[in-house]
Amino acid sequence: MAAVIEHKSYARVGLLGNPSDVYFGNTISFSLGNFWASVRLEPSIDLVIVPHPSHDLVQFNSISHLVNRLQNEGYYGGVRLLMAIVKIFHNYCKESNITLHDGNFTLSYDTNIPRQTGLSGSSAIVSAALSCLLDFYKVRHLIKVEVRPNLVLNAEKELGIVAGLQDRVAQVYGGVVYMDFDKNHMDELGHGIYTPMDVDLLPPLYLIYAENPSDSGKTMDDITIAAVSQGIVNISVHSTVRQRWLDGDKFIRSTIEEVANIAVEGRKALLEKDYNKLAALMNHNFDLRRRMFGDNALGAMNIEMVEIARKVGAASKFTGSGGAVVVYCPDGTSQVKQLEDACHKAGFTFQPIKVMPSFLNETDLQTLKSK
């Protein structure tokens, strides 16, 4: 029997520059070790996609159970994500003249990434599945690391999910990554310029999120968050902002450019370990997003999470488009304790962030060196 293959892909935090990744901007993101999705591939006679016992639930105790389930978590689980990446992977290999053997497999998945938290739960499942396919077909050396985030994104686009590359880059590379989505580079090569950074450059960071979010906003630019993958979020406001950008709206264009520059300045601040500057940039990033999208779009609960951190003097911003907040406490332990107490009083979950180092192996690194 061939060996069982299993890969994890971690949640991600957009530290600076989002949402400029979908506007040819710059971002800094990192892998969040607190949560992950895992995919298991086992060789089998037939090709089988296994529904998750809870995320792809089709058996209920009652009609009320079914209705409550759909209201809280939507119609979609992870099966369609696995099917989509298998199709995209197959088609890419065919178009690239990469030969795949005839063996079949069974794919199953699990995830502990909280839903509707903007931590890229959907793309984590797709990214982990892609890693399994690379190893099962022994083609890891033939598909460049820079290309893999596009495959993940294309699988999600296959399902009508419209998003940017930032999250998928962070999940494919691991660690901390500075991303430059220069338009000329994107037009020519189809991907950005991705520069890994030392995870030790980050100060201690913290995560705030709601276990059962009820008001996660009306717009999300990061469609990998569960609300959109479940088909329960209205993205009309984001569509309006994007259309204004496409139409050359001076305010939107200049604000997006300012957001992108935050990541450029943030990279310098991290390299110099200027954490006061980092704090200011985090706050400014959120303020610019709020200016563009408005409070109604961001959601009262999301704004409350940001403001609860700011009230104790901490820097805070969305990890993605809402649902969770990344926090830096410049005054140290006493400020952390003050914020933790405030979060618990408000009913939010508060925990230290664990940053995962890069998990690219030697074969992956060789593809980065090849032309």
Coordinates of C-alpha atoms in Angstrom, one line a residue:
M1 CA 0.0 0.0 0.0
A2 CA 1.2 3.5 -0.8
A3 CA 1.7 5.8 2.1
V4 CA -1.0 8.1 3.5
I5 CA -0.2 11.7 2.9
E6 CA -1.4 14.5 5.3
H7 CA -0.7 18.2 5.2
K8 CA -1.7 21.2 7.3
S9 CA -2.3 24.7 6.2
Y10 CA -2.6 27.4 8.8
A11 CA -4.9 30.4 9.2
R12 CA -3.4 33.7 8.2
V13 CA -3.2 37.2 9.6
G14 CA -3.0 40.2 7.2
L15 CA -0.7 42.4 9.3
L16 CA -0.4 45.5 7.0
G17 CA -1.5 46.7 3.6
N18 CA -4.8 44.8 3.2
P19 CA -7.0 45.2 1.1
S20 CA -4.5 46.6 -1.4
D21 CA -3.5 43.1 -2.7
V22 CA -6.5 43.2 -5.1
Y23 CA -5.4 46.7 -6.3
F24 CA -1.8 45.9 -7.3
G25 CA -0.6 47.1 -3.8
N26 CA 1.6 45.7 -1.1
T27 CA 0.9 43.6 2.0
I28 CA 2.6 41.8 4.9
S29 CA 0.9 38.6 6.2
F30 CA 1.9 35.7 8.3
S31 CA 0.8 32.1 9.1
L32 CA -1.2 31.9 12.3
G33 CA -0.3 28.7 14.2
N34 CA -3.3 28.9 16.5
F35 CA -5.6 27.4 13.9
W36 CA -5.3 25.2 10.9
A37 CA -7.0 23.0 8.3
S38 CA -5.6 19.5 7.6
V39 CA -6.2 17.3 4.5
R40 CA -5.5 13.6 4.4
L41 CA -5.0 11.7 1.1
E42 CA -5.1 7.9 1.1
P43 CA -4.6 5.9 -2.1
S44 CA -7.8 4.0 -3.0
I45 CA -9.4 2.1 -5.8
D46 CA -11.9 4.9 -6.6
L47 CA -11.5 8.6 -6.3
V48 CA -13.5 9.6 -3.2
I49 CA -14.1 13.0 -1.6
V50 CA -15.2 12.4 2.0
P51 CA -17.8 14.8 3.5
H52 CA -16.8 16.1 6.9
P53 CA -19.0 14.7 9.7
S54 CA -19.9 18.2 11.0
H55 CA -19.0 20.8 8.4
D56 CA -20.8 18.9 5.6
L57 CA -23.7 17.8 7.7
V58 CA -26.6 16.2 5.8
Q59 CA -28.4 14.5 8.7
F60 CA -30.3 16.5 11.3
N61 CA -32.3 15.9 14.5
S62 CA -35.2 18.1 13.3
I63 CA -36.2 20.7 10.9
S64 CA -35.3 23.4 13.5
H65 CA -31.8 21.9 13.7
L66 CA -31.4 22.1 9.9
V67 CA -32.7 25.7 9.8
N68 CA -30.5 26.9 12.7
R69 CA -27.5 25.2 11.1
L70 CA -28.0 27.0 7.8
Q71 CA -28.6 30.3 9.4
N72 CA -25.4 30.0 11.5
E73 CA -23.1 28.3 9.0
G74 CA -24.6 28.5 5.6
Y75 CA -25.1 25.9 2.9
Y76 CA -21.5 25.0 2.1
G77 CA -18.8 22.9 3.7
G78 CA -15.4 21.8 2.4
V79 CA -16.3 19.1 -0.1
R80 CA -16.7 21.5 -3.0
L81 CA -13.3 23.1 -2.2
L82 CA -11.6 19.7 -2.4
M83 CA -13.3 18.9 -5.7
A84 CA -12.4 22.3 -7.2
I85 CA -8.7 22.1 -6.4
V86 CA -8.5 18.6 -7.8
K87 CA -10.0 19.9 -11.1
I88 CA -7.8 23.0 -11.2
F89 CA -4.7 20.9 -10.4
H90 CA -5.5 18.4 -13.1
N91 CA -6.1 21.1 -15.7
Y92 CA -3.0 23.0 -14.8
C93 CA -0.9 19.9 -15.1
K94 CA -2.5 19.0 -18.5
E95 CA -1.9 22.5 -19.8
S96 CA 1.7 22.4 -18.6
N97 CA 2.5 19.0 -20.0
I98 CA 3.0 17.5 -16.6
T99 CA 2.1 13.8 -16.7
L100 CA 0.1 12.4 -13.8
H101 CA -0.1 8.7 -13.0
D102 CA -3.4 6.8 -13.0
G103 CA -3.7 6.1 -9.3
N104 CA -6.8 7.1 -7.4
F105 CA -7.2 8.5 -3.9
T106 CA -9.6 9.3 -1.1
L107 CA -9.5 12.9 0.2
S108 CA -10.8 14.0 3.6
Y109 CA -10.3 17.1 5.7
D110 CA -10.7 18.6 9.1
T111 CA -10.4 22.2 10.4
N112 CA -10.4 24.1 13.6
I113 CA -10.3 27.6 12.0
P114 CA -13.3 29.5 13.5
R115 CA -15.9 30.4 11.0
Q116 CA -16.6 34.0 10.0
T117 CA -13.4 35.3 11.5
G118 CA -11.6 36.5 8.4
L119 CA -8.7 34.0 9.0
S120 CA -8.9 32.3 5.6
G121 CA -10.4 29.0 6.6
S122 CA -11.6 28.1 3.1
S123 CA -8.2 28.7 1.3
A124 CA -6.5 26.8 4.1
I125 CA -8.4 23.6 3.1
V126 CA -7.6 24.2 -0.5
S127 CA -3.9 24.9 0.2
A128 CA -3.5 21.7 2.3
A129 CA -5.2 19.6 -0.4
L130 CA -2.9 21.0 -3.1
S131 CA 0.1 20.0 -1.0
C132 CA -1.3 16.4 -0.8
L133 CA -1.8 16.3 -4.6
L134 CA 1.8 17.6 -5.2
D135 CA 3.2 14.7 -3.2
F136 CA 0.8 12.0 -4.3
Y137 CA 1.6 12.6 -8.0
K138 CA 5.3 13.5 -7.2
V139 CA 5.2 16.8 -9.0
R140 CA 6.2 19.2 -6.3
H141 CA 9.5 19.9 -8.2
L142 CA 7.5 20.7 -11.3
I143 CA 5.1 23.3 -10.0
K144 CA 6.8 26.5 -8.8
V145 CA 6.0 27.8 -5.3
E146 CA 5.1 31.2 -6.8
V147 CA 2.4 29.6 -9.0
R148 CA 0.7 27.6 -6.2
P149 CA -1.2 30.5 -4.7
N150 CA -2.8 31.1 -8.1
L151 CA -4.0 27.5 -8.2
V152 CA -5.6 27.8 -4.8
L153 CA -7.2 31.1 -5.8
N154 CA -8.4 29.6 -9.1
A155 CA -10.0 26.7 -7.3
E156 CA -12.0 29.3 -5.2
K157 CA -12.8 31.3 -8.3
E158 CA -14.2 28.0 -9.8
L159 CA -16.8 28.3 -7.0
G160 CA -17.7 31.9 -7.7
I161 CA -15.4 33.2 -4.9
V162 CA -13.7 36.4 -5.9
A163 CA -10.6 37.3 -3.8
G164 CA -6.9 38.3 -4.0
L165 CA -3.7 36.4 -3.7
Q166 CA -2.5 37.6 -0.3
D167 CA -4.0 34.9 1.9
R168 CA -3.0 32.0 -0.5
V169 CA 0.6 33.3 -0.6
A170 CA 0.8 33.4 3.2
Q171 CA -0.6 29.8 3.4
V172 CA 1.6 28.4 0.7
Y173 CA 4.8 30.0 1.9
G174 CA 4.3 30.0 5.7
G175 CA 6.1 32.4 8.0
V176 CA 6.0 36.1 7.4
V177 CA 5.8 37.3 3.8
Y178 CA 6.1 40.7 2.3
M179 CA 4.2 40.8 -1.0
D180 CA 4.5 43.3 -3.8
F181 CA 1.7 43.0 -6.4
D182 CA 3.3 45.3 -8.9
K183 CA 1.0 45.5 -11.9
N184 CA 3.7 45.0 -14.5
H185 CA 5.0 42.0 -12.7
M186 CA 1.5 40.6 -12.3
D187 CA 0.6 41.2 -16.0
E188 CA 3.8 39.5 -17.2
L189 CA 4.1 36.6 -14.8
G190 CA 0.7 36.2 -13.2
H191 CA 2.0 36.5 -9.7
G192 CA 3.5 39.1 -7.4
I193 CA 7.0 39.4 -5.9
Y194 CA 7.0 37.5 -2.6
T195 CA 9.8 38.0 0.0
P196 CA 9.9 35.9 3.2
M197 CA 10.9 37.7 6.3
D198 CA 12.3 36.5 9.7
V199 CA 9.4 35.6 12.0
D200 CA 11.5 36.9 14.9
L201 CA 11.1 40.4 13.6
L202 CA 7.5 40.4 14.9
P203 CA 6.8 41.6 18.4
P204 CA 4.3 39.7 20.6
L205 CA 0.9 40.0 19.0
Y206 CA -2.6 39.0 20.1
L207 CA -5.8 37.9 18.5
I208 CA -9.4 39.0 19.4
Y209 CA -12.4 37.3 17.8
A210 CA -16.0 36.3 18.6
E211 CA -16.9 32.7 19.0
N212 CA -20.3 33.2 17.5
P213 CA -20.2 36.3 15.3
S214 CA -23.6 37.8 14.6
D215 CA -22.6 41.1 12.9
S216 CA -19.5 40.6 10.8
G217 CA -20.3 43.4 8.4
K218 CA -21.9 43.6 5.0
T219 CA -18.7 43.6 2.9
M220 CA -15.6 41.4 2.8
D221 CA -12.7 41.9 0.4
D222 CA -11.2 38.6 1.6
I223 CA -13.7 36.1 0.3
T224 CA -12.0 33.1 1.9
I225 CA -13.7 34.0 5.2
A226 CA -16.4 31.6 6.0
A227 CA -19.3 34.0 5.6
V228 CA -18.8 34.3 1.9
S229 CA -17.8 30.7 1.3
Q230 CA -21.1 29.8 2.9
G231 CA -23.0 32.2 0.6
I232 CA -24.4 34.3 3.4
V233 CA -22.7 37.7 3.0
N234 CA -23.7 40.7 0.8
I235 CA -20.6 42.0 -1.0
S236 CA -22.3 44.8 -2.8
V237 CA -20.5 47.5 -0.8
H238 CA -17.1 46.0 -1.7
S239 CA -18.2 45.7 -5.3
T240 CA -19.0 49.4 -5.2
V241 CA -15.6 50.3 -3.9
R242 CA -13.9 48.2 -6.5
Q243 CA -16.0 49.7 -9.3
R244 CA -15.1 53.2 -8.0
W245 CA -11.4 52.2 -8.1
L246 CA -11.9 50.9 -11.7
D247 CA -13.6 54.1 -12.6
G248 CA -10.6 56.1 -11.4
D249 CA -12.3 57.6 -8.3
K250 CA -9.6 59.9 -6.9
F251 CA -10.5 59.3 -3.3
I252 CA -10.5 55.5 -3.6
R253 CA -7.4 55.4 -5.7
S254 CA -5.3 57.7 -3.4
T255 CA -6.6 55.8 -0.3
I256 CA -5.7 52.4 -1.7
E257 CA -2.2 53.7 -2.6
E258 CA -1.8 55.0 1.0
V259 CA -2.9 51.6 2.3
A260 CA -0.3 49.8 0.1
N261 CA 2.4 52.2 1.3
I262 CA 1.7 51.2 4.9
A263 CA 3.1 47.7 4.1
V264 CA 6.2 49.3 2.5
E265 CA 6.7 51.4 5.6
G266 CA 5.8 48.4 7.8
R267 CA 8.5 46.3 6.3
K268 CA 11.1 48.9 7.1
A269 CA 9.7 49.3 10.6
L270 CA 10.0 45.5 11.2
L271 CA 13.5 45.3 9.9
E272 CA 14.5 48.1 12.2
K273 CA 12.3 46.7 15.0
D274 CA 10.6 50.1 15.3
Y275 CA 7.5 48.8 17.0
N276 CA 6.1 52.2 17.8
K277 CA 6.0 52.9 14.1
L278 CA 4.4 49.5 13.6
A279 CA 1.6 50.3 16.1
A280 CA 0.9 53.6 14.3
L281 CA 0.8 51.9 10.9
M282 CA -1.6 49.2 12.2
N283 CA -4.0 51.8 13.5
H284 CA -3.8 53.9 10.3
N285 CA -4.4 50.8 8.1
F286 CA -7.8 50.3 9.9
D287 CA -8.7 53.9 9.8
L288 CA -8.2 54.0 6.0
R289 CA -10.3 50.9 5.5
R290 CA -13.1 52.4 7.7
R291 CA -12.9 55.6 5.6
M292 CA -13.4 53.7 2.4
F293 CA -16.0 51.2 3.4
G294 CA -17.9 52.9 6.2
D295 CA -19.1 51.6 9.5
N296 CA -22.2 49.9 8.2
A297 CA -20.1 47.7 5.9
L298 CA -17.5 46.9 8.6
G299 CA -20.1 45.9 11.2
A300 CA -20.6 47.1 14.7
M301 CA -19.1 44.0 16.4
N302 CA -15.9 44.2 14.3
I303 CA -15.5 47.9 15.1
E304 CA -16.1 47.1 18.8
M305 CA -13.2 44.6 18.8
V306 CA -10.9 47.2 17.3
E307 CA -12.0 49.9 19.7
I308 CA -11.8 47.7 22.8
A309 CA -8.1 47.4 22.1
R310 CA -7.6 51.1 21.4
K311 CA -9.3 52.0 24.6
V312 CA -6.4 50.5 26.6
G313 CA -3.8 52.1 24.2
A314 CA -3.1 49.0 22.1
A315 CA -2.8 49.1 18.3
S316 CA -5.4 47.0 16.4
K317 CA -6.7 46.2 12.9
F318 CA -8.7 43.5 11.1
T319 CA -6.8 40.3 10.3
G320 CA -8.6 40.3 7.0
S321 CA -12.0 41.9 6.3
G322 CA -13.6 41.5 9.7
G323 CA -14.4 38.8 12.2
A324 CA -11.1 38.9 14.0
V325 CA -8.6 41.6 15.1
V326 CA -4.8 41.5 15.4
V327 CA -3.4 43.5 18.3
Y328 CA 0.0 44.9 19.5
C329 CA 0.3 46.0 23.1
P330 CA 3.3 48.5 23.2
D331 CA 3.2 48.9 27.0
G332 CA 3.7 45.2 27.7
T333 CA 2.3 42.7 30.2
S334 CA 0.1 45.1 32.2
Q335 CA -1.6 46.3 29.1
V336 CA -2.1 42.8 27.8
K337 CA -3.8 41.8 31.1
Q338 CA -6.0 44.9 30.9
L339 CA -7.0 44.1 27.3
E340 CA -7.6 40.4 28.2
D341 CA -10.0 41.4 31.0
A342 CA -11.8 43.9 28.7
C343 CA -12.3 41.3 26.0
H344 CA -13.6 38.7 28.4
K345 CA -16.1 41.2 29.8
A346 CA -17.3 42.1 26.3
G347 CA -17.6 38.4 25.4
F348 CA -14.7 38.2 23.0
T349 CA -12.0 35.5 22.8
F350 CA -8.5 36.8 23.4
Q351 CA -5.3 34.8 22.9
P352 CA -1.6 35.2 22.2
I353 CA -0.7 34.7 18.5
K354 CA 1.6 31.9 17.5
V355 CA 3.4 32.7 14.3
M356 CA 4.3 29.6 12.2
P357 CA 7.7 29.6 10.5
S358 CA 8.0 28.9 6.8
F359 CA 7.4 25.3 6.0
L360 CA 8.8 25.2 2.5
N361 CA 11.0 22.2 2.0
E362 CA 14.2 21.8 0.0
T363 CA 12.3 20.8 -3.1
D364 CA 10.1 23.9 -2.8
L365 CA 13.1 26.1 -2.4
Q366 CA 14.7 24.7 -5.5
T367 CA 11.6 25.8 -7.6
L368 CA 12.1 29.3 -6.3
K369 CA 15.7 29.3 -7.6
S370 CA 14.8 27.9 -11.0
K371 CA 14.0 30.2 -13.9

